[in-house]
CSV table of C-alpha atoms and ligand atoms in Angstrom, one decimal:
chain,number,residue,atom,x,y,z
U,88,UNK,CA,60.0,90.5,95.8
U,89,UNK,CA,64.0,90.3,95.8
U,90,UNK,CA,65.0,92.7,92.0
U,91,UNK,CA,67.8,92.1,90.0
U,92,UNK,CA,70.2,93.9,90.8
U,93,UNK,CA,70.6,93.0,94.7
U,94,UNK,CA,73.9,90.6,94.0
U,95,UNK,CA,75.3,92.5,91.2
U,96,UNK,CA,78.6,95.0,91.3
U,97,UNK,CA,76.0,97.5,90.7
U,98,UNK,CA,74.5,97.4,93.6
U,99,UNK,CA,77.3,97.4,95.6
U,100,UNK,CA,79.1,100.6,94.0
U,101,UNK,CA,75.2,102.2,94.2
U,102,UNK,CA,75.5,101.4,98.5
U,103,UNK,CA,79.3,102.5,99.1
U,104,UNK,CA,78.8,105.6,96.9
U,105,UNK,CA,76.2,106.4,99.4
U,106,UNK,CA,77.6,105.4,102.3
U,107,UNK,CA,80.5,107.8,100.9
U,108,UNK,CA,78.6,111.0,100.5
U,109,UNK,CA,77.0,110.3,104.3
U,110,UNK,CA,81.0,109.2,106.0
U,111,UNK,CA,82.7,112.6,103.5
U,112,UNK,CA,80.3,114.7,104.7
U,113,UNK,CA,80.4,113.5,108.4
U,114,UNK,CA,83.9,114.1,108.1
U,115,UNK,CA,83.7,117.5,106.7
U,116,UNK,CA,81.2,118.3,109.4
U,117,UNK,CA,83.4,117.4,112.6
U,118,UNK,CA,85.9,119.7,111.7
U,119,UNK,CA,83.9,122.0,113.3
U,120,UNK,CA,84.1,119.8,116.2
U,121,UNK,CA,85.0,123.3,118.7
U,122,UNK,CA,85.7,125.8,116.1
U,123,UNK,CA,81.5,126.3,115.8
U,124,UNK,CA,80.6,130.2,116.1
U,125,UNK,CA,78.8,129.6,118.5
U,126,UNK,CA,77.9,126.0,121.3
U,127,UNK,CA,75.1,125.6,120.2
U,128,UNK,CA,76.0,126.1,115.9
U,129,UNK,CA,78.6,123.5,117.0
U,130,UNK,CA,76.9,120.7,119.2
U,131,UNK,CA,74.4,121.3,116.0
U,132,UNK,CA,76.9,120.4,113.5
U,133,UNK,CA,78.5,117.5,115.8
U,134,UNK,CA,75.0,116.0,115.9
U,135,UNK,CA,74.4,116.6,112.4
U,136,UNK,CA,78.1,114.6,111.3
U,137,UNK,CA,76.2,112.3,114.0
U,138,UNK,CA,74.0,110.9,112.0
U,139,UNK,CA,75.6,111.3,108.8
U,140,UNK,CA,78.3,108.1,110.3
U,141,UNK,CA,75.2,106.0,111.9
U,142,UNK,CA,74.1,106.6,107.6
U,143,UNK,CA,77.7,105.6,106.6
U,144,UNK,CA,77.6,102.7,109.0
U,145,UNK,CA,74.1,101.3,107.6
U,146,UNK,CA,74.7,101.6,104.3
U,147,UNK,CA,78.7,100.4,104.6
U,148,UNK,CA,78.0,97.2,106.6
U,149,UNK,CA,74.8,95.9,104.2
U,150,UNK,CA,77.5,96.7,101.7
U,151,UNK,CA,80.2,95.0,102.9
U,152,UNK,CA,77.5,91.3,103.1
U,153,UNK,CA,76.7,91.4,99.6
U,154,UNK,CA,80.5,91.9,98.8
U,155,UNK,CA,81.2,88.5,101.1
U,156,UNK,CA,78.3,87.0,99.8
U,157,UNK,CA,80.0,87.5,96.7
U,158,UNK,CA,83.0,86.8,96.5
U,159,UNK,CA,85.9,85.9,98.8
U,160,UNK,CA,86.1,88.8,100.4
U,161,UNK,CA,86.0,89.7,104.3
U,162,UNK,CA,85.3,94.1,103.9
U,163,UNK,CA,83.2,94.7,107.5
U,164,UNK,CA,81.9,98.5,107.4
U,165,UNK,CA,85.9,99.0,109.0
U,166,UNK,CA,87.8,98.6,105.4
U,167,UNK,CA,85.4,100.2,103.5
U,168,UNK,CA,85.8,103.4,105.2
U,169,UNK,CA,89.6,103.3,106.1
U,170,UNK,CA,91.0,100.9,103.4
U,171,UNK,CA,89.6,102.0,100.0
U,172,UNK,CA,91.9,104.3,98.2
U,173,UNK,CA,90.4,107.7,96.8
U,174,UNK,CA,90.0,106.3,93.2
U,175,UNK,CA,87.4,103.6,95.3
U,176,UNK,CA,86.2,106.5,96.9
U,177,UNK,CA,82.9,107.6,94.5
U,178,UNK,CA,81.2,110.4,96.7
U,179,UNK,CA,80.1,113.7,95.2
U,180,UNK,CA,82.7,116.6,94.6
U,181,UNK,CA,80.6,118.4,96.7
U,182,UNK,CA,81.4,116.9,100.2
U,183,UNK,CA,84.3,116.6,99.8
U,184,UNK,CA,85.4,120.5,99.7
U,185,UNK,CA,86.9,121.6,102.0
U,186,UNK,CA,84.2,123.6,104.9
U,187,UNK,CA,86.1,127.4,103.7
U,188,UNK,CA,83.7,130.3,106.3
U,189,UNK,CA,80.5,129.6,108.6
U,190,UNK,CA,78.4,130.9,104.8
U,191,UNK,CA,80.5,128.1,103.1
U,192,UNK,CA,79.6,125.3,105.6
U,193,UNK,CA,76.2,126.7,105.2
U,194,UNK,CA,75.5,126.5,101.5
U,195,UNK,CA,77.3,123.1,101.0
U,196,UNK,CA,75.2,121.7,104.1
U,197,UNK,CA,72.5,122.6,102.8
U,198,UNK,CA,72.4,121.8,99.5
U,199,UNK,CA,73.0,118.6,100.2
U,200,UNK,CA,70.7,117.3,103.6
U,201,UNK,CA,68.1,119.2,101.0
U,202,UNK,CA,69.7,116.5,98.2
U,203,UNK,CA,69.5,113.3,100.5
U,204,UNK,CA,66.1,113.8,102.0
U,205,UNK,CA,64.9,114.5,98.8
U,206,UNK,CA,66.5,111.0,97.8
U,207,UNK,CA,65.7,109.0,100.9
U,208,UNK,CA,61.8,110.0,100.2
U,209,UNK,CA,62.3,108.3,96.8
U,210,UNK,CA,64.8,105.7,98.0
U,211,UNK,CA,62.7,104.6,101.3
U,212,UNK,CA,60.0,102.5,98.5
U,213,UNK,CA,62.0,100.8,96.6
U,214,UNK,CA,62.3,97.5,96.2
U,215,UNK,CA,65.0,96.7,97.8
U,216,UNK,CA,63.6,96.1,101.6
U,217,UNK,CA,67.3,96.7,104.1
U,218,UNK,CA,68.3,99.3,101.4
U,219,UNK,CA,64.3,100.4,102.0
U,220,UNK,CA,65.2,100.5,105.3
U,221,UNK,CA,68.2,103.1,106.2
U,222,UNK,CA,66.2,105.4,103.7
U,223,UNK,CA,62.9,105.0,106.2
U,224,UNK,CA,65.7,105.9,108.7
U,225,UNK,CA,67.8,109.0,107.2
U,226,UNK,CA,65.1,110.6,106.3
U,227,UNK,CA,63.7,111.3,109.6
U,228,UNK,CA,67.0,112.6,110.9
U,229,UNK,CA,67.8,114.3,107.0
U,230,UNK,CA,64.6,116.9,108.3
U,231,UNK,CA,65.9,117.7,110.8
U,232,UNK,CA,69.9,118.4,109.3
U,233,UNK,CA,68.1,120.8,106.3
U,234,UNK,CA,65.6,122.8,108.4
U,235,UNK,CA,68.3,123.8,110.1
U,236,UNK,CA,70.6,124.8,106.8
U,237,UNK,CA,67.6,126.1,104.7
U,238,UNK,CA,66.8,128.0,108.3
U,239,UNK,CA,70.2,129.2,108.1
U,240,UNK,CA,70.4,130.4,105.4
U,241,UNK,CA,67.9,132.7,104.8
U,242,UNK,CA,69.0,134.3,107.7
U,243,UNK,CA,72.2,134.2,107.4
U,244,UNK,CA,71.2,135.9,102.9
U,245,UNK,CA,68.9,138.1,104.7
U,246,UNK,CA,71.0,139.3,107.0
U,247,UNK,CA,73.0,142.2,106.6
U,248,UNK,CA,75.7,142.8,104.1
U,249,UNK,CA,78.3,141.2,105.1
U,250,UNK,CA,76.5,137.7,105.7
U,251,UNK,CA,75.1,138.3,102.6
U,252,UNK,CA,78.3,139.0,100.1
U,253,UNK,CA,79.6,135.7,102.5
U,254,UNK,CA,77.2,133.7,100.6
U,255,UNK,CA,76.7,135.4,98.1
U,256,UNK,CA,80.7,134.2,97.5
U,257,UNK,CA,79.5,130.6,98.7
U,258,UNK,CA,77.0,129.9,95.2
U,259,UNK,CA,79.5,130.9,93.3
U,260,UNK,CA,82.3,129.2,94.5
U,261,UNK,CA,80.3,125.9,95.0
U,262,UNK,CA,77.5,125.9,92.4
U,263,UNK,CA,79.6,124.0,89.9
U,264,UNK,CA,79.6,121.0,91.8
U,265,UNK,CA,75.4,120.6,92.0
U,266,UNK,CA,75.6,119.7,88.7
U,267,UNK,CA,76.9,115.8,89.5
U,268,UNK,CA,74.0,115.0,92.5
U,269,UNK,CA,71.8,114.8,89.4
U,270,UNK,CA,73.8,112.8,86.6
U,271,UNK,CA,72.9,109.6,86.9
U,272,UNK,CA,75.8,107.3,87.2
U,273,UNK,CA,75.7,103.8,85.9
U,274,UNK,CA,74.9,101.9,89.3
U,275,UNK,CA,72.1,104.1,90.1
U,276,UNK,CA,70.5,102.5,87.1
U,277,UNK,CA,68.3,101.1,90.4
U,278,UNK,CA,66.1,104.6,90.3
U,279,UNK,CA,64.2,105.0,87.8
U,280,UNK,CA,64.5,107.7,85.1
U,281,UNK,CA,61.0,109.2,86.4
U,282,UNK,CA,62.8,108.5,90.1
U,283,UNK,CA,65.1,110.8,89.0
U,284,UNK,CA,63.9,113.3,87.4
U,285,UNK,CA,61.4,113.7,90.3
U,286,UNK,CA,64.2,113.9,93.5
U,287,UNK,CA,65.8,116.2,91.0
U,288,UNK,CA,62.6,118.8,90.4
U,289,UNK,CA,62.2,119.0,94.3
U,290,UNK,CA,64.8,119.4,95.2
U,291,UNK,CA,66.2,122.9,92.7
U,292,UNK,CA,61.8,123.7,94.1
U,293,UNK,CA,63.5,123.6,97.6
U,294,UNK,CA,66.1,125.7,96.9
U,295,UNK,CA,64.7,128.7,94.7
U,296,UNK,CA,61.6,128.7,97.6
U,297,UNK,CA,64.4,128.9,100.7
U,298,UNK,CA,67.1,130.8,98.7
U,299,UNK,CA,64.4,132.8,96.8
U,300,UNK,CA,63.6,133.5,101.0
U,301,UNK,CA,67.6,134.2,101.8
U,302,UNK,CA,67.4,137.2,98.7
U,303,UNK,CA,69.6,134.5,96.9
U,304,UNK,CA,70.1,133.9,93.4
U,305,UNK,CA,71.0,130.4,91.7
U,306,UNK,CA,73.9,132.0,89.2
U,307,UNK,CA,73.4,131.8,85.7
U,308,UNK,CA,76.4,129.7,85.1
U,309,UNK,CA,76.2,125.9,83.4
U,310,UNK,CA,79.7,125.4,84.1
U,311,UNK,CA,79.7,122.4,85.2
U,312,UNK,CA,82.5,120.3,87.9
U,313,UNK,CA,82.1,116.1,87.9
U,314,UNK,CA,84.1,113.5,88.6
U,315,UNK,CA,83.7,111.8,91.7
U,316,UNK,CA,81.1,109.4,91.5
U,317,UNK,CA,83.1,107.7,89.3
U,318,UNK,CA,86.2,107.9,91.7
U,319,UNK,CA,88.0,110.6,90.6
U,320,UNK,CA,88.7,113.1,92.6
U,321,UNK,CA,89.1,116.8,93.8
U,322,UNK,CA,93.5,116.5,95.7
U,323,UNK,CA,90.8,117.2,98.6
U,324,UNK,CA,89.7,113.8,99.0
U,325,UNK,CA,93.7,112.7,99.6
U,326,UNK,CA,94.0,114.1,102.8
U,327,UNK,CA,91.0,114.1,104.1
U,328,UNK,CA,91.9,110.4,103.9
U,329,UNK,CA,95.1,110.5,105.1
U,330,UNK,CA,93.8,112.0,108.2
U,331,UNK,CA,90.9,110.2,108.6
U,332,UNK,CA,91.8,107.1,108.0
U,333,UNK,CA,96.0,107.1,109.4
U,334,UNK,CA,95.4,104.9,112.7
U,335,UNK,CA,94.5,101.7,111.1
U,336,UNK,CA,96.6,101.9,108.0
U,337,UNK,CA,99.3,102.5,110.6
U,338,UNK,CA,98.3,100.0,113.3
U,339,UNK,CA,95.6,97.6,111.6
U,340,UNK,CA,92.7,96.4,112.7
U,341,UNK,CA,93.5,98.9,116.6
U,342,UNK,CA,89.8,99.1,118.7
U,343,UNK,CA,90.4,101.0,121.0
P,15,UNK,CA,64.0,74.4,130.2
P,16,UNK,CA,63.4,78.1,128.9
P,17,UNK,CA,59.6,78.1,127.5
P,18,UNK,CA,57.7,80.4,126.0
P,19,UNK,CA,55.6,81.5,128.4
P,20,UNK,CA,58.6,82.8,130.3
P,21,UNK,CA,58.8,85.6,127.5
P,22,UNK,CA,57.0,87.3,130.3
P,23,UNK,CA,60.4,86.7,132.8
P,24,UNK,CA,62.9,88.8,129.5
P,25,UNK,CA,60.2,91.5,129.3
P,26,UNK,CA,60.7,92.4,133.6
P,27,UNK,CA,64.3,91.1,133.1
P,28,UNK,CA,64.6,94.2,129.5
P,29,UNK,CA,63.1,96.6,132.4
P,30,UNK,CA,66.2,97.0,134.9
P,31,UNK,CA,69.3,97.8,131.6
P,32,UNK,CA,68.9,101.6,131.2
P,33,UNK,CA,69.4,103.3,128.5
P,34,UNK,CA,73.2,104.9,128.9
P,35,UNK,CA,73.5,108.4,127.7
P,36,UNK,CA,69.3,108.4,129.8
P,37,UNK,CA,69.8,106.4,132.5
P,38,UNK,CA,66.6,106.7,134.5
P,39,UNK,CA,64.9,105.4,131.4
P,40,UNK,CA,65.3,101.5,130.7
P,41,UNK,CA,65.3,100.1,126.9
P,42,UNK,CA,61.5,99.1,127.1
P,43,UNK,CA,60.6,102.8,128.4
P,44,UNK,CA,63.0,104.2,125.1
P,45,UNK,CA,60.7,101.0,123.4
P,46,UNK,CA,63.3,99.8,121.7
P,47,UNK,CA,62.8,96.2,122.6
P,48,UNK,CA,60.7,95.2,119.2
P,49,UNK,CA,60.3,90.8,120.4
P,50,UNK,CA,61.3,89.2,122.6
P,51,UNK,CA,61.4,85.0,121.1
P,52,UNK,CA,61.8,81.5,122.1
P,53,UNK,CA,62.7,80.2,118.8
P,54,UNK,CA,62.9,76.0,118.9
P,55,UNK,CA,66.2,75.2,118.1
P,56,UNK,CA,66.0,73.4,114.3
P,57,UNK,CA,69.2,71.1,115.5
P,58,UNK,CA,67.7,66.9,116.1
P,59,UNK,CA,67.4,66.5,119.9
P,60,UNK,CA,67.1,69.2,121.3
P,61,UNK,CA,63.8,69.8,123.0
P,62,UNK,CA,66.5,74.0,123.8
P,63,UNK,CA,64.6,77.4,122.2
P,64,UNK,CA,66.9,79.4,122.1
P,65,UNK,CA,66.2,83.5,123.2
P,66,UNK,CA,66.0,85.7,120.3
P,67,UNK,CA,66.1,89.7,121.7
P,68,UNK,CA,65.3,91.9,118.4
P,69,UNK,CA,66.0,95.5,119.2
P,70,UNK,CA,66.1,98.8,117.1
P,71,UNK,CA,68.4,102.2,117.4
P,72,UNK,CA,66.8,105.1,118.2
P,73,UNK,CA,69.0,107.0,115.8
P,74,UNK,CA,71.9,105.7,112.8
P,75,UNK,CA,74.6,106.5,115.2
P,76,UNK,CA,73.4,106.5,118.6
P,77,UNK,CA,76.2,105.2,119.6
P,78,UNK,CA,74.4,103.9,122.1
P,79,UNK,CA,72.6,101.2,121.1
P,80,UNK,CA,76.9,98.8,120.7
P,81,UNK,CA,76.2,99.3,125.2
P,82,UNK,CA,72.8,98.3,125.2
P,83,UNK,CA,73.6,95.5,123.3
P,84,UNK,CA,76.4,94.6,125.7
P,85,UNK,CA,74.2,95.7,128.7
P,86,UNK,CA,71.3,93.2,127.6
P,87,UNK,CA,74.0,90.2,127.4
P,88,UNK,CA,75.2,91.0,130.2
P,89,UNK,CA,72.0,91.1,132.6
P,90,UNK,CA,71.1,88.2,130.5
P,91,UNK,CA,74.3,85.5,131.5
P,92,UNK,CA,73.5,87.3,134.9
P,93,UNK,CA,69.9,85.3,135.5
P,94,UNK,CA,71.7,82.1,133.7
P,95,UNK,CA,71.0,82.1,130.0
P,96,UNK,CA,73.3,81.2,127.8
P,97,UNK,CA,71.8,80.8,124.2
P,98,UNK,CA,70.5,83.4,123.5
P,99,UNK,CA,71.4,86.5,120.2
P,100,UNK,CA,70.2,90.0,120.0
P,101,UNK,CA,69.6,91.8,116.5
P,102,UNK,CA,68.9,94.7,115.1
P,103,UNK,CA,66.1,95.9,113.1
P,104,UNK,CA,66.1,99.5,111.6
P,105,UNK,CA,62.5,97.7,109.5
P,106,UNK,CA,59.9,99.7,111.0
P,107,UNK,CA,61.8,102.9,111.7
P,108,UNK,CA,61.5,103.6,115.4
P,109,UNK,CA,59.8,106.3,116.8
P,110,UNK,CA,59.3,108.6,119.9
P,111,UNK,CA,55.3,106.9,119.9
P,112,UNK,CA,56.7,104.0,121.5
P,113,UNK,CA,58.1,105.5,124.5
P,114,UNK,CA,55.5,104.3,127.4
P,115,UNK,CA,53.8,106.6,129.0
P,116,UNK,CA,55.9,105.8,132.2
P,117,UNK,CA,59.3,106.5,130.5
P,118,UNK,CA,57.1,110.3,129.4
P,119,UNK,CA,56.5,110.4,132.7
P,120,UNK,CA,60.0,109.4,134.7
P,121,UNK,CA,61.9,112.4,132.3
P,122,UNK,CA,60.1,115.1,133.3
P,123,UNK,CA,61.3,114.5,137.5
P,124,UNK,CA,64.7,113.8,135.8
P,125,UNK,CA,63.9,116.8,134.6
P,126,UNK,CA,63.6,116.2,130.5
P,127,UNK,CA,60.9,116.9,128.8
P,128,UNK,CA,59.3,114.5,126.9
P,129,UNK,CA,58.3,114.1,123.3
P,130,UNK,CA,54.2,115.9,123.1
P,131,UNK,CA,52.7,115.4,119.8
P,132,UNK,CA,52.5,112.1,117.4
P,133,UNK,CA,56.1,111.6,115.6
P,134,UNK,CA,55.7,113.4,111.4
P,135,UNK,CA,57.1,115.0,108.8
P,136,UNK,CA,57.8,118.8,108.8
P,137,UNK,CA,57.9,118.6,113.0
P,138,UNK,CA,58.6,122.1,113.1
P,139,UNK,CA,60.0,122.5,117.1
P,140,UNK,CA,59.9,126.3,117.9
P,141,UNK,CA,56.1,126.2,117.3
P,142,UNK,CA,55.7,123.8,120.0
P,143,UNK,CA,54.2,124.9,123.0
P,144,UNK,CA,56.7,122.5,125.7
P,145,UNK,CA,56.3,122.8,129.1
P,146,UNK,CA,59.3,123.5,131.4
P,147,UNK,CA,60.6,120.2,132.9
P,148,UNK,CA,61.4,122.6,135.6
P,149,UNK,CA,58.0,124.6,136.7
P,150,UNK,CA,55.5,123.4,134.0
P,151,UNK,CA,55.4,126.8,132.5
P,152,UNK,CA,54.3,127.5,128.8
P,153,UNK,CA,56.1,130.1,128.7
P,154,UNK,CA,59.0,128.5,126.3
P,155,UNK,CA,61.0,129.3,123.0
P,156,UNK,CA,63.7,126.9,121.3
P,157,UNK,CA,67.3,128.2,121.4
P,158,UNK,CA,68.5,124.9,118.7
P,159,UNK,CA,67.0,121.7,117.4
P,160,UNK,CA,70.1,119.7,118.2
P,161,UNK,CA,70.9,119.1,121.4
P,162,UNK,CA,74.1,117.4,124.3
P,163,UNK,CA,73.1,114.3,122.3
P,164,UNK,CA,70.9,113.0,119.4
P,165,UNK,CA,67.2,112.9,121.0
P,166,UNK,CA,67.7,116.0,122.7
P,167,UNK,CA,66.4,119.5,121.5
P,168,UNK,CA,67.5,123.0,123.7
P,169,UNK,CA,65.0,124.9,125.4
P,170,UNK,CA,65.0,127.6,127.7
P,171,UNK,CA,62.4,128.3,129.6
P,172,UNK,CA,61.0,132.1,130.0
P,173,UNK,CA,59.6,132.0,132.9
P,174,UNK,CA,62.5,130.1,135.7
P,175,UNK,CA,64.6,131.0,133.1
P,176,UNK,CA,65.9,127.8,133.5
P,177,UNK,CA,67.3,126.6,129.8
P,178,UNK,CA,66.6,122.0,129.7
P,179,UNK,CA,67.2,119.5,127.4
P,180,UNK,CA,63.6,118.1,125.5
P,181,UNK,CA,64.0,115.2,124.7
P,182,UNK,CA,62.7,116.0,120.3
P,183,UNK,CA,59.5,113.8,117.8
P,184,UNK,CA,61.4,111.7,116.5
C,524,LIG,ZN1,60.6,126.8,133.7
């Protein structure tokens, strides 16, 4: 059964949102390539970056097919990644934040991996076959990302006084960006209200469990940062795109 | 004319296409060939069949996939096939359960520990007993769930002291 939303722009925007989250996260992770605190962890983050870019490709390829079907445009996965401007990107602000130190990198990874994991678990059951297939494929990879990042949160939180301080600082720095993950944009209506609640509850439960083992606390502050899902970004995204898109902007269509 | 009976020949041909990252494994061993079909073409005058090979990616970001498609194409061209298409499908998602027993054996003799058990969610690698591909000892421990390629994890053998790759369940 085909869902009604299939060719409408909300569904396409939703695919772009999913792709943008994965692509920008991938780019941030790739910044650690060659800079990890230990070879194994450098390799872990670059592996996660590779999985994320693979997931982004699947979302963009699917979005490109639907865009081209419903218009005269000739979009490709590459044009969607490299030729859109910051205001076209629909990723959550959390994924574009700078990596900071290892603690902040780990914390962001954990918060986002937990979110993507529970989101994809639900998406693999939706009626749109291709999106469900991408989600089912991706959730297997997320399983690894989530376990790795959760282990590190526990290790650093329940580690030395220095590592604990770094994690506490990281939580203070990024927590206000987590609310946006669950502020439902209009184009997210493909997820039923029940699904949205389920994802949010599973996420907060996971965070509480892991923070509990890590002797870390969830902040009381309700201050919320928002905008990314609607294309209103922090200045950081511009810098990411300037670096990521430079080659295709300067040498359109170049391949290697 | 290539007919349905030649599908066997194609499977046989694909045994010579290897994974660019783990060359001892063929695409058959990896379990990424989902189907090989000669499909009758719809145009009027033809009894011609198009060969359609469907493959599935191991990992979403695995750069070997594009390479594998190209290798299959050139293998087919070498063998004289012209009318073919290589399709990719994501569903059902690839799993190491599809790796052949021969493939697992080849991995071990190549020095990579083969996937242990079946693929299922929440597989905690650090709790598995993975036999060392060098000395066979089960006295091994995990270094990292991520390795030199998407499909591998890093282990070390506490008996012979050698580090080794483990092809993880997926
Ligand atoms: Zn050994």
